Coordinates of N, CA and C in Angstrom, one line a residue:
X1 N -183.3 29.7 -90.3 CA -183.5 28.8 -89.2 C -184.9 28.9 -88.8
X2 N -185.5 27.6 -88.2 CA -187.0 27.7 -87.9 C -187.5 29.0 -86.9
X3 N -188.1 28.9 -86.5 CA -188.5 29.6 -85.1 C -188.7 28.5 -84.1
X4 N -188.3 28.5 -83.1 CA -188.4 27.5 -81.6 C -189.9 26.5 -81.8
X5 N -190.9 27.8 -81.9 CA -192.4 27.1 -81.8 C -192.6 26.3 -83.1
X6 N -191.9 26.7 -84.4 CA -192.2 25.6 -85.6 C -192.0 23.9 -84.8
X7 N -190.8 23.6 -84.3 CA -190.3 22.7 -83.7 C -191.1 21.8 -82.9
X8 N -191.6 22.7 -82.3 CA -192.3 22.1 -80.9 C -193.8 21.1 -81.1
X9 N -194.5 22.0 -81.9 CA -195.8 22.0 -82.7 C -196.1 22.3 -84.1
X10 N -196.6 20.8 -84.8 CA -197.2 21.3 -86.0 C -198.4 21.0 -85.9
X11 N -199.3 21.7 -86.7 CA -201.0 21.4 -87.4 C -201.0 21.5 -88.8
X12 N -201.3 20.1 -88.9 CA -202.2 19.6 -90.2 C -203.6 20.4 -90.5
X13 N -203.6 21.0 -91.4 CA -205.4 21.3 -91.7 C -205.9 20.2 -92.9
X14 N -207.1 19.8 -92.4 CA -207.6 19.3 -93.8 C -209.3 19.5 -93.6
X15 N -209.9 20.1 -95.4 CA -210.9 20.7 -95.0 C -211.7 19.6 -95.8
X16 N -213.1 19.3 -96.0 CA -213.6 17.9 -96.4 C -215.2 18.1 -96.5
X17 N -216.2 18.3 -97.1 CA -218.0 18.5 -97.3 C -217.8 19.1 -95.0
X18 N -217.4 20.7 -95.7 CA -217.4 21.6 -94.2 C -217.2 21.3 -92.7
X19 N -216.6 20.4 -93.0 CA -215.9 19.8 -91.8 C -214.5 20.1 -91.8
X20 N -213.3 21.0 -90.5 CA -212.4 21.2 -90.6 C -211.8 20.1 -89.5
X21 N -210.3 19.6 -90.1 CA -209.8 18.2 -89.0 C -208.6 18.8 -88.5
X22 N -207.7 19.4 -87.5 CA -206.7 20.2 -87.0 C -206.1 19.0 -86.4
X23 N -204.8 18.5 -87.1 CA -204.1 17.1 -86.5 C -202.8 18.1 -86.3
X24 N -202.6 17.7 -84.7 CA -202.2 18.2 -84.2 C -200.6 17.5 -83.6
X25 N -199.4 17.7 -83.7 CA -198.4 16.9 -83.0 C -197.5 17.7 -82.4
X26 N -197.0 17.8 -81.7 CA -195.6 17.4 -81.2 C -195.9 18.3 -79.5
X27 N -195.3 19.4 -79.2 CA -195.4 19.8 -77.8 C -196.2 21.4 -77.7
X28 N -197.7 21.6 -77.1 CA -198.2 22.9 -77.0 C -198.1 23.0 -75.7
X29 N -197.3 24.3 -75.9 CA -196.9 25.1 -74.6 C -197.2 26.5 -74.8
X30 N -196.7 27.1 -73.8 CA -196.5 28.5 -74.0 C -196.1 29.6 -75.8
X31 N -194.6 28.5 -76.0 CA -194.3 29.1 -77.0 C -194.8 28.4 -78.1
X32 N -195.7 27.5 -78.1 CA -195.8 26.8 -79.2 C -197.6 26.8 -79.5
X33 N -198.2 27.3 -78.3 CA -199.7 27.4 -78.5 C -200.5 27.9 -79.7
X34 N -199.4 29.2 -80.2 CA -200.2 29.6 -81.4 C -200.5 28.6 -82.5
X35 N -199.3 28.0 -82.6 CA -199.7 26.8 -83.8 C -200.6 26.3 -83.8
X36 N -201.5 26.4 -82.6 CA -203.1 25.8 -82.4 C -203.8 26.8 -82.8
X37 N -203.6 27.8 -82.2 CA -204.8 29.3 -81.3 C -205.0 29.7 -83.0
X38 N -204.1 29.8 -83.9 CA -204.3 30.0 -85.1 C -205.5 29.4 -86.6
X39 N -204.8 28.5 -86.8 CA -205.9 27.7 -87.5 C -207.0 27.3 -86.7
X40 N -207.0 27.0 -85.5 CA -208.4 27.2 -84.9 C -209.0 28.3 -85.4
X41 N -208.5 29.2 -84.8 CA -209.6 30.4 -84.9 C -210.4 30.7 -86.4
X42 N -209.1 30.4 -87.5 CA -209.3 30.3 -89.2 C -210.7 29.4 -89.3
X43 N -210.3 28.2 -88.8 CA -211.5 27.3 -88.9 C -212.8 27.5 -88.2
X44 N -212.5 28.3 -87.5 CA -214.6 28.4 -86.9 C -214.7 29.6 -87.5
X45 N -215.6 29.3 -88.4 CA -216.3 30.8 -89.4 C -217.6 29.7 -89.8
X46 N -218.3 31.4 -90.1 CA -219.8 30.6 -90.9 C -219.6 29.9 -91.6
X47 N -220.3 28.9 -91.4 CA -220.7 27.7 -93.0 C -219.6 26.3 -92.6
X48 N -219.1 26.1 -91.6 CA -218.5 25.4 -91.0 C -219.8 24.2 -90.4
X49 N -219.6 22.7 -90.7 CA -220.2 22.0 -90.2 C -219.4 21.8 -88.9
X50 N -218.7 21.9 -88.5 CA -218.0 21.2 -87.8 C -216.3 21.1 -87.5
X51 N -215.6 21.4 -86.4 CA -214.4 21.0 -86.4 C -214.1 19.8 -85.4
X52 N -212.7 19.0 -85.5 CA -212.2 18.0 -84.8 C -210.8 18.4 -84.3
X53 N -210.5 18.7 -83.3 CA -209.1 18.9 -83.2 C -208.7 17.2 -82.7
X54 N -207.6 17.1 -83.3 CA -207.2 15.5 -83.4 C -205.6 15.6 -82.7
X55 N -205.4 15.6 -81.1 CA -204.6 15.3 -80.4 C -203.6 14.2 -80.0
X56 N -203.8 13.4 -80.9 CA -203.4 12.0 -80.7 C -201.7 11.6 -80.8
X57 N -201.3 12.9 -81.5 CA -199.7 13.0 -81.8 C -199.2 14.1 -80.7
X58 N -200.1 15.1 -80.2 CA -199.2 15.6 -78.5 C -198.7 15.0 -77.8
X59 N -197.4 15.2 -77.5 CA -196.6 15.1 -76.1 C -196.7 15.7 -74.8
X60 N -197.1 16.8 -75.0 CA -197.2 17.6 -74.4 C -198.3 18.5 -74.3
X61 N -198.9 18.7 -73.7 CA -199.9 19.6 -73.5 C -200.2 20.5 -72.4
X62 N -199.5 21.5 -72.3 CA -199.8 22.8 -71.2 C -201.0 23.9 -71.2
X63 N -200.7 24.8 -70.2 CA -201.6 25.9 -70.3 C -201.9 26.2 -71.1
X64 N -201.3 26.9 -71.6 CA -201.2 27.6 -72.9 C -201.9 27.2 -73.5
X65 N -201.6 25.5 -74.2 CA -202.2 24.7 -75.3 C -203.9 25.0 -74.8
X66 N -204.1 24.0 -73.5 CA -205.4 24.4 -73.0 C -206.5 25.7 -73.2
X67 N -205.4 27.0 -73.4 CA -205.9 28.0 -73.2 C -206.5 28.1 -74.9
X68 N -206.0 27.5 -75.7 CA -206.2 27.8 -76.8 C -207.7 27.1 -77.4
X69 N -207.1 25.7 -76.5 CA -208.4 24.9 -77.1 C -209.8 25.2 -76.5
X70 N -209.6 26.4 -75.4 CA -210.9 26.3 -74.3 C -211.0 28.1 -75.3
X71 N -210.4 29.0 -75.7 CA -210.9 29.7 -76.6 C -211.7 29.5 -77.6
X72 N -211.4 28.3 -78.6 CA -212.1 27.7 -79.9 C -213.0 27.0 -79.3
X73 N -213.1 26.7 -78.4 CA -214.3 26.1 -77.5 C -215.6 27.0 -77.6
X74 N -215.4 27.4 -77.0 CA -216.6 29.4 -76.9 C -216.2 29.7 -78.4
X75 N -215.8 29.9 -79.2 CA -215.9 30.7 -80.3 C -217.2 29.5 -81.1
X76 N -216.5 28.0 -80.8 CA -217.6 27.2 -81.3 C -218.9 27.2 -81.0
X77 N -218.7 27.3 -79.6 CA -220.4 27.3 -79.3 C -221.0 28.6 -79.4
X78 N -220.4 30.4 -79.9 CA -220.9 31.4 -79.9 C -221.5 31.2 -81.9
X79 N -220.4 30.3 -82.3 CA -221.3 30.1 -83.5 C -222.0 28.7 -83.8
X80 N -222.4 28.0 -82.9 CA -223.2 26.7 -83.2 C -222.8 25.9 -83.7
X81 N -221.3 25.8 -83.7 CA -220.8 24.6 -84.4 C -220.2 24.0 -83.7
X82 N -220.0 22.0 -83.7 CA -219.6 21.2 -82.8 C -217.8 21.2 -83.0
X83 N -217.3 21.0 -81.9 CA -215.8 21.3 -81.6 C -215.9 20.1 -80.8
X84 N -214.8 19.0 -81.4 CA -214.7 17.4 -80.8 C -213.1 18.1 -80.7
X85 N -213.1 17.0 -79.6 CA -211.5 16.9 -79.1 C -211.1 15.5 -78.8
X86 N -210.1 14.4 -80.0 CA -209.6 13.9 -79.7 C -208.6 13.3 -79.2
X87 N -208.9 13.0 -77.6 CA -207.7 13.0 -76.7 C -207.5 11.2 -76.1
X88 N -207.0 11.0 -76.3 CA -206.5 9.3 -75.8 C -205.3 9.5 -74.9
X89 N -203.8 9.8 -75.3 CA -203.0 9.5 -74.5 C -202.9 10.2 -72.9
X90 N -202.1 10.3 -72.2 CA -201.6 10.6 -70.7 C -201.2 11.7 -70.7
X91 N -200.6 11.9 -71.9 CA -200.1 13.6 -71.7 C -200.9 14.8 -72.4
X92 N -202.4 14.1 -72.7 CA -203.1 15.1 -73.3 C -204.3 14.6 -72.2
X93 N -205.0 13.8 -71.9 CA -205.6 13.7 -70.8 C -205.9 13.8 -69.6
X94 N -204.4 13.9 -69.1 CA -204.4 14.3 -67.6 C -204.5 15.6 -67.6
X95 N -204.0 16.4 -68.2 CA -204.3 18.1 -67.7 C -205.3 18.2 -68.0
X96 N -206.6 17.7 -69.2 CA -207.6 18.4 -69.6 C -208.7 17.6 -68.4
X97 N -208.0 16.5 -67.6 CA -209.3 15.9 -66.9 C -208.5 16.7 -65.4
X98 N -207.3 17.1 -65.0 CA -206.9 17.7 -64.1 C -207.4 19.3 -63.7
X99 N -208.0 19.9 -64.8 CA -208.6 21.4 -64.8 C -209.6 21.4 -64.8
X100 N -210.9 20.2 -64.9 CA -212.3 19.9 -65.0 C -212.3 20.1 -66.3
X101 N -211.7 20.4 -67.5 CA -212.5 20.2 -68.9 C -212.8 19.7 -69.5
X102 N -213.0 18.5 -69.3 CA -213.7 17.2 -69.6 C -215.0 18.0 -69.3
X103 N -215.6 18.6 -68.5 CA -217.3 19.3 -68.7 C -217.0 20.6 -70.0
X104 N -215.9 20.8 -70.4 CA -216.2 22.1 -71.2 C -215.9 21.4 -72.8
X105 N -215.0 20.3 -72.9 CA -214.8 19.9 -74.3 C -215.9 18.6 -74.4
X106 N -216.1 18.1 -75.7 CA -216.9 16.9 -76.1 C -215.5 16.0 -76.7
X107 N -215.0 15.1 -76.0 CA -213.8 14.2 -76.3 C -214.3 13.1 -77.3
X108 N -213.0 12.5 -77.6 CA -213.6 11.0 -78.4 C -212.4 10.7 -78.5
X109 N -212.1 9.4 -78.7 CA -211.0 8.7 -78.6 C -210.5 8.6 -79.6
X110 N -211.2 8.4 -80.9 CA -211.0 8.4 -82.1 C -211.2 9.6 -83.3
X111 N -210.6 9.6 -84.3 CA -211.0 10.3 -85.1 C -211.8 10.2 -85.5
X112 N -212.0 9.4 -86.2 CA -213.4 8.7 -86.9 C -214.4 8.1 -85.7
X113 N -214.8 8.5 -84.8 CA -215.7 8.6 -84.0 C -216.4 9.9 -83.6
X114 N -215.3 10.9 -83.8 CA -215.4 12.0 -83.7 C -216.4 12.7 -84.8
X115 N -215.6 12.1 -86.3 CA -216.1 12.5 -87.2 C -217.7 11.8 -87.2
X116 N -218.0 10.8 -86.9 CA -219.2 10.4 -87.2 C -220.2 10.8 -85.8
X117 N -220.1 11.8 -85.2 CA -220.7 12.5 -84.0 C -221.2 14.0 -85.1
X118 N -220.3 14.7 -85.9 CA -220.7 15.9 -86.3 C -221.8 15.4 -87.2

């Protein structure tokens, strides 16, 4: 049987000329955060052009999740590489513009907006 947090949240990795793209779906919470906090952290290493976490399939988005993306945040800028967040809908936007992180993340609406920023 799964584990609860398989359910809640999955991430897609795809890696492409050093660019990592973290597509992200279903509900990051508490119990489901690591399915982020994880391959993030995999993906910011040396020799990395760049990551996109691609939000566009969350329902959900809590602390937790927050806490994960505002970790890979700092780990990006402690190694110089650009960390896009793209966030469009209501349930991924309100909390991140409700905590002020809209000053701590670089958003984009689009994937491919995002990508053509790194």
């Amino acid at each position: 049987m799964p584990e609860p947090s398989a359910a809640l949240a999955s991430v897609q990795v795809d890696r492409s000329d050093g660019v990592v793209v973290l597509r992200v779906s279903g509900e990051l919470d508490a119990s489901s955060a690591d399915e982020l906090a994880r391959p993030l952290k995999s993906a910011l290493v040396d020799g990395v052009r760049g990551v996109v976490v691609d939000l566009t399939q969350v329902r959900f988005l809590g602390s937790a999740g927050l806490e994960s993306l505002v970790t890979g945040s700092k780990r990006a800028d402690g190694l110089g590489v650009p960390l896009l967040v793209v966030a469009v809908g209501r349930a991924v936007l309100r909390p991140i513009e409700a905590t002020g992180l809209t000053a701590v993340f670089t958003l984009a609406e689009t994937l491919e907006e995002a990508l053509g920023r790194i």
